[in-house]
mmCIF file of C-alpha atoms in Angstrom:
data_model
loop_
_atom_site.group_PDB
_atom_site.id
_atom_site.type_symbol
_atom_site.label_atom_id
_atom_site.label_comp_id
_atom_site.label_asym_id
_atom_site.label_seq_id
_atom_site.Cartn_x
_atom_site.Cartn_y
_atom_site.Cartn_z
ATOM 1 C CA ALA A 1 -14.224 17.004 -9.268
ATOM 2 C CA GLN A 2 -11.860 16.160 -6.478
ATOM 3 C CA THR A 3 -13.499 14.788 -3.352
ATOM 4 C CA VAL A 4 -12.240 13.579 0.004
ATOM 5 C CA THR A 5 -14.153 11.050 2.083
ATOM 6 C CA GLN A 6 -13.717 10.105 5.712
ATOM 7 C CA SER A 7 -16.102 7.264 6.419
ATOM 8 C CA GLN A 8 -15.615 7.097 10.184
ATOM 9 C CA PRO A 9 -17.491 9.930 11.942
ATOM 10 C CA GLU A 10 -16.225 8.758 15.337
ATOM 11 C CA MET A 11 -13.453 6.523 16.606
ATOM 12 C CA SER A 12 -12.187 5.646 20.051
ATOM 13 C CA VAL A 13 -8.895 4.245 21.316
ATOM 14 C CA GLN A 14 -7.486 3.245 24.643
ATOM 15 C CA GLU A 15 -4.606 5.343 25.909
ATOM 16 C CA ALA A 16 -1.228 3.905 24.739
ATOM 17 C CA GLU A 17 -2.901 1.861 22.001
ATOM 18 C CA THR A 18 -2.778 2.394 18.235
ATOM 19 C CA VAL A 19 -5.603 3.677 16.065
ATOM 20 C CA THR A 20 -5.984 4.169 12.316
ATOM 21 C CA LEU A 21 -8.190 6.814 10.741
ATOM 22 C CA SER A 22 -9.319 6.239 7.163
ATOM 23 C CA CYS A 23 -9.411 8.637 4.243
ATOM 24 C CA THR A 24 -10.086 8.099 0.561
ATOM 25 C CA TYR A 25 -10.035 10.632 -2.218
ATOM 26 C CA ASP A 26 -11.032 10.866 -5.824
ATOM 27 C CA THR A 27 -8.931 12.623 -8.433
ATOM 28 C CA SER A 28 -7.697 12.272 -11.976
ATOM 29 C CA GLU A 29 -4.574 14.325 -11.316
ATOM 30 C CA SER A 30 -1.090 12.954 -10.819
ATOM 31 C CA ASP A 31 0.372 15.948 -8.988
ATOM 32 C CA TYR A 32 -1.225 16.568 -5.614
ATOM 33 C CA TYR A 33 -0.573 16.715 -1.902
ATOM 34 C CA LEU A 34 -2.372 15.228 1.064
ATOM 35 C CA PHE A 35 -2.574 16.469 4.626
ATOM 36 C CA TRP A 36 -3.966 15.478 7.986
ATOM 37 C CA TYR A 37 -5.079 18.292 10.280
ATOM 38 C CA LYS A 38 -6.056 18.022 13.927
ATOM 39 C CA GLN A 39 -8.723 20.239 15.471
ATOM 40 C CA PRO A 40 -8.810 19.998 19.288
ATOM 41 C CA PRO A 41 -11.651 21.499 21.351
ATOM 42 C CA SER A 42 -9.952 24.904 21.037
ATOM 43 C CA ARG A 43 -10.855 24.622 17.315
ATOM 44 C CA GLN A 44 -7.379 25.633 16.208
ATOM 45 C CA MET A 45 -6.412 23.742 13.043
ATOM 46 C CA ILE A 46 -3.043 22.057 13.531
ATOM 47 C CA LEU A 47 -1.079 20.326 10.794
ATOM 48 C CA VAL A 48 -0.278 16.740 11.759
ATOM 49 C CA ILE A 49 1.420 15.320 8.689
ATOM 50 C CA ARG A 50 1.727 15.809 4.923
ATOM 51 C CA GLN A 51 2.407 13.531 1.931
ATOM 52 C CA GLU A 52 3.449 14.343 -1.613
ATOM 53 C CA ALA A 53 1.783 12.086 -4.180
ATOM 54 C CA TYR A 54 5.009 11.568 -6.113
ATOM 55 C CA LYS A 55 6.752 10.124 -3.060
ATOM 56 C CA GLN A 56 6.338 6.395 -2.532
ATOM 57 C CA GLN A 57 7.672 6.495 1.005
ATOM 58 C CA ASN A 58 5.033 6.999 3.666
ATOM 59 C CA ALA A 59 5.438 10.126 5.765
ATOM 60 C CA THR A 60 6.146 9.844 9.486
ATOM 61 C CA GLU A 61 6.112 12.450 12.245
ATOM 62 C CA ASN A 62 6.946 10.985 15.653
ATOM 63 C CA ARG A 63 3.889 8.921 16.715
ATOM 64 C CA PHE A 64 1.968 9.791 13.549
ATOM 65 C CA SER A 65 2.398 7.970 10.268
ATOM 66 C CA VAL A 66 0.424 7.521 7.093
ATOM 67 C CA ASN A 67 -0.342 4.608 4.828
ATOM 68 C CA PHE A 68 -0.473 6.161 1.365
ATOM 69 C CA GLN A 69 -1.860 3.856 -1.314
ATOM 70 C CA LYS A 70 -1.850 5.933 -4.496
ATOM 71 C CA ALA A 71 -3.489 3.369 -6.764
ATOM 72 C CA ALA A 72 -6.274 2.814 -4.268
ATOM 73 C CA LYS A 73 -6.491 6.567 -3.547
ATOM 74 C CA SER A 74 -6.264 5.908 0.147
ATOM 75 C CA PHE A 75 -4.479 7.988 2.794
ATOM 76 C CA SER A 76 -4.943 6.646 6.310
ATOM 77 C CA LEU A 77 -3.447 8.096 9.488
ATOM 78 C CA LYS A 78 -1.993 5.851 12.171
ATOM 79 C CA ILE A 79 -1.535 7.189 15.679
ATOM 80 C CA SER A 80 0.719 5.061 17.855
ATOM 81 C CA ASP A 81 0.927 5.166 21.655
ATOM 82 C CA SER A 82 -2.215 7.296 21.803
ATOM 83 C CA GLN A 83 -2.257 10.051 24.381
ATOM 84 C CA LEU A 84 -5.125 11.932 25.988
ATOM 85 C CA GLY A 85 -4.002 15.037 24.128
ATOM 86 C CA ASP A 86 -4.650 13.290 20.831
ATOM 87 C CA ALA A 87 -8.395 13.564 21.403
ATOM 88 C CA ALA A 88 -9.659 15.853 18.660
ATOM 89 C CA MET A 89 -11.366 15.978 15.314
ATOM 90 C CA TYR A 90 -9.076 14.917 12.475
ATOM 91 C CA PHE A 91 -9.469 16.141 8.921
ATOM 92 C CA CYS A 92 -7.959 14.689 5.796
ATOM 93 C CA ALA A 93 -7.305 17.290 3.088
ATOM 94 C CA TYR A 94 -6.222 17.435 -0.564
ATOM 95 C CA ARG A 95 -4.368 20.219 -2.375
ATOM 96 C CA SER A 96 -3.220 20.527 -5.980
ATOM 97 C CA PRO A 97 -2.087 23.093 -8.560
ATOM 98 C CA VAL A 98 -5.265 22.532 -10.551
ATOM 99 C CA LEU A 99 -7.299 23.695 -7.562
ATOM 100 C CA ALA A 100 -5.310 26.941 -7.267
ATOM 101 C CA GLY A 101 -4.008 25.935 -3.882
ATOM 102 C CA LYS A 102 -7.380 25.342 -2.282
ATOM 103 C CA LEU A 103 -7.647 22.658 0.372
ATOM 104 C CA ILE A 104 -10.463 20.177 -0.084
ATOM 105 C CA PHE A 105 -11.465 18.632 3.248
ATOM 106 C CA GLY A 106 -13.118 15.422 4.294
ATOM 107 C CA GLN A 107 -15.987 15.467 6.753
ATOM 108 C CA GLY A 108 -13.741 14.759 9.726
ATOM 109 C CA THR A 109 -13.350 11.978 12.281
ATOM 110 C CA THR A 110 -13.782 12.641 15.992
ATOM 111 C CA LEU A 111 -11.235 10.670 17.992
ATOM 112 C CA GLN A 112 -11.892 9.857 21.627
ATOM 113 C CA VAL A 113 -8.995 8.643 23.779
ATOM 114 C CA LYS A 114 -9.992 6.618 26.822
ATOM 115 C CA PRO A 115 -7.750 6.627 29.915
ATOM 116 C CA ASP B 1 5.953 35.359 15.717
ATOM 117 C CA GLY B 2 4.102 35.212 12.436
ATOM 118 C CA GLY B 3 0.551 34.064 12.258
ATOM 119 C CA ILE B 4 -3.052 34.704 11.347
ATOM 120 C CA THR B 5 -5.337 36.771 13.537
ATOM 121 C CA GLN B 6 -9.096 36.505 13.326
ATOM 122 C CA SER B 7 -11.324 38.835 15.251
ATOM 123 C CA PRO B 8 -13.555 38.802 17.085
ATOM 124 C CA LYS B 9 -13.626 35.299 18.550
ATOM 125 C CA TYR B 10 -17.388 35.455 19.132
ATOM 126 C CA LEU B 11 -19.829 37.619 17.202
ATOM 127 C CA PHE B 12 -23.550 38.047 17.721
ATOM 128 C CA ARG B 13 -25.861 39.761 15.249
ATOM 129 C CA LYS B 14 -29.518 40.230 14.605
ATOM 130 C CA GLU B 15 -31.034 38.754 11.498
ATOM 131 C CA GLY B 16 -30.994 41.189 8.585
ATOM 132 C CA GLN B 17 -27.718 42.867 9.558
ATOM 133 C CA ASN B 18 -24.506 42.598 7.619
ATOM 134 C CA VAL B 19 -21.425 41.673 9.622
ATOM 135 C CA THR B 20 -17.717 41.703 8.751
ATOM 136 C CA LEU B 21 -15.205 39.186 10.048
ATOM 137 C CA SER B 22 -11.591 40.279 10.190
ATOM 138 C CA CYS B 23 -8.582 38.239 9.063
ATOM 139 C CA GLU B 24 -5.012 39.540 9.154
ATOM 140 C CA GLN B 25 -1.786 37.640 8.451
ATOM 141 C CA ASN B 26 1.880 38.569 8.801
ATOM 142 C CA LEU B 27 3.273 35.462 7.132
ATOM 143 C CA ASN B 28 3.839 37.239 3.810
ATOM 144 C CA HIS B 29 1.548 34.724 2.116
ATOM 145 C CA ASP B 30 0.043 35.602 -1.235
ATOM 146 C CA ALA B 31 -3.005 33.355 -0.935
ATOM 147 C CA MET B 32 -5.804 33.650 1.594
ATOM 148 C CA TYR B 33 -8.961 31.605 2.101
ATOM 149 C CA TRP B 34 -12.231 31.659 4.015
ATOM 150 C CA TYR B 35 -13.837 28.428 5.167
ATOM 151 C CA ARG B 36 -17.088 27.748 6.925
ATOM 152 C CA GLN B 37 -17.419 24.875 9.394
ATOM 153 C CA ASP B 38 -20.744 23.310 10.349
ATOM 154 C CA PRO B 39 -21.209 20.201 12.491
ATOM 155 C CA GLY B 40 -20.756 17.019 10.492
ATOM 156 C CA GLN B 41 -19.846 18.801 7.262
ATOM 157 C CA GLY B 42 -16.152 19.473 7.508
ATOM 158 C CA LEU B 43 -14.826 22.733 6.114
ATOM 159 C CA ARG B 44 -16.327 24.310 3.029
ATOM 160 C CA LEU B 45 -14.641 27.027 0.978
ATOM 161 C CA ILE B 46 -16.408 30.374 0.737
ATOM 162 C CA TYR B 47 -13.921 32.623 -1.088
ATOM 163 C CA TYR B 48 -10.230 32.659 -1.855
ATOM 164 C CA SER B 49 -7.658 35.119 -3.118
ATOM 165 C CA GLN B 50 -4.308 34.352 -4.674
ATOM 166 C CA ILE B 51 -3.171 37.945 -5.088
ATOM 167 C CA VAL B 52 -4.066 41.456 -3.994
ATOM 168 C CA ASN B 53 -7.134 42.939 -5.694
ATOM 169 C CA ASP B 54 -8.248 39.558 -7.004
ATOM 170 C CA PHE B 55 -10.484 36.884 -5.500
ATOM 171 C CA GLN B 56 -12.671 33.973 -6.598
ATOM 172 C CA LYS B 57 -15.810 32.313 -5.348
ATOM 173 C CA GLY B 58 -15.525 29.010 -3.573
ATOM 174 C CA ASP B 59 -18.191 26.348 -3.228
ATOM 175 C CA ILE B 60 -20.611 28.299 -1.019
ATOM 176 C CA ALA B 61 -20.109 31.990 -1.887
ATOM 177 C CA GLU B 62 -23.771 33.009 -1.996
ATOM 178 C CA GLY B 63 -24.578 35.579 0.667
ATOM 179 C CA TYR B 64 -20.934 36.444 1.313
ATOM 180 C CA SER B 65 -18.541 39.085 -0.016
ATOM 181 C CA VAL B 66 -14.814 39.731 0.392
ATOM 182 C CA SER B 67 -12.147 42.266 -0.482
ATOM 183 C CA ARG B 68 -8.377 42.017 -0.824
ATOM 184 C CA GLU B 69 -6.998 45.533 -0.834
ATOM 185 C CA LYS B 70 -3.866 44.607 1.100
ATOM 186 C CA LYS B 71 -1.752 41.469 1.070
ATOM 187 C CA GLU B 72 -2.137 41.099 4.817
ATOM 188 C CA SER B 73 -5.906 41.449 5.047
ATOM 189 C CA PHE B 74 -8.873 39.468 3.722
ATOM 190 C CA PRO B 75 -12.109 40.506 5.465
ATOM 191 C CA LEU B 76 -15.307 38.523 4.969
ATOM 192 C CA THR B 77 -18.737 40.153 5.020
ATOM 193 C CA VAL B 78 -21.716 37.995 5.817
ATOM 194 C CA THR B 79 -24.680 39.725 4.236
ATOM 195 C CA SER B 80 -28.362 39.522 5.069
ATOM 196 C CA ALA B 81 -28.755 37.393 1.948
ATOM 197 C CA GLN B 82 -26.980 34.479 3.614
ATOM 198 C CA LYS B 83 -29.861 32.245 4.675
ATOM 199 C CA ASN B 84 -28.123 30.363 7.471
ATOM 200 C CA PRO B 85 -25.150 32.426 8.664
ATOM 201 C CA THR B 86 -24.699 30.916 12.122
ATOM 202 C CA ALA B 87 -21.466 28.910 11.887
ATOM 203 C CA PHE B 88 -17.784 28.791 12.743
ATOM 204 C CA TYR B 89 -15.610 30.670 10.252
ATOM 205 C CA LEU B 90 -11.947 29.938 9.639
ATOM 206 C CA CYS B 91 -9.478 32.066 7.710
ATOM 207 C CA ALA B 92 -6.336 30.536 6.242
ATOM 208 C CA SER B 93 -3.299 31.638 4.283
ATOM 209 C CA GLY B 94 -0.663 29.877 2.249
ATOM 210 C CA GLN B 95 2.044 30.197 -0.353
ATOM 211 C CA ALA B 96 0.233 30.437 -3.659
ATOM 212 C CA ALA B 97 2.487 28.301 -5.830
ATOM 213 C CA ARG B 98 3.972 25.933 -3.244
ATOM 214 C CA TYR B 99 1.249 23.331 -3.053
ATOM 215 C CA ASN B 100 3.209 20.975 -0.840
ATOM 216 C CA SER B 101 3.153 23.565 1.910
ATOM 217 C CA PRO B 102 0.196 23.501 4.297
ATOM 218 C CA LEU B 103 -2.309 26.248 4.837
ATOM 219 C CA HIS B 104 -2.025 28.114 8.126
ATOM 220 C CA PHE B 105 -5.247 28.806 9.987
ATOM 221 C CA GLY B 106 -6.483 31.475 12.350
ATOM 222 C CA ASN B 107 -8.326 30.631 15.559
ATOM 223 C CA GLY B 108 -11.707 31.206 13.992
ATOM 224 C CA THR B 109 -14.781 33.346 14.617
ATOM 225 C CA ARG B 110 -18.008 31.891 15.946
ATOM 226 C CA LEU B 111 -20.896 33.861 14.429
ATOM 227 C CA THR B 112 -24.364 33.593 15.910
ATOM 228 C CA VAL B 113 -27.279 35.274 14.176
ATOM 229 C CA THR B 114 -30.649 35.419 15.917
#
């Protein structure tokens, strides 16, 4: 069964600094997709970034980038120039055709940004 | 603008009562999903539907029921058989066969049962 693990329940970063959130997953499939979602205190789920497993190039969206290591089944999120508005819970998620489009989520990492 | 609407935002019920959470989307998505969120446990899948008049159980379906009579609507009923119903519930929708596309989420319903 596919599983997603986020081993850091809480992280903190100083404003303007860089932080990396970890995510590992377990799968025997070759075709899958990975996502990072942000959930601020409003509890709205917001897509941060996505990565297709067949793409070797790491995805980047402005200050957010990923380090996708397919062989190691690792998918970490790097936030550069952290801002107060980045404070939220971050979820790593996995989606594949075999799962009929379901998203499998990690347990989440709460990020605190210190001014 | 297209989106997903969940209502109500907060819901209070007495133990032993069934309650239905509403989820409506105007994104023309075929697939819809219900997730439950508890502190420290991430999001767990309750039920999902890939097409009208068809749905499947997720990982924690016991004590819940759903219907999918219209493409736009996927209501979730929390029955009295659900042992611990107090939680935050999120509805999502997505394109059924485009797995690289993300799921879109509603704003959630906080259910409190006393």
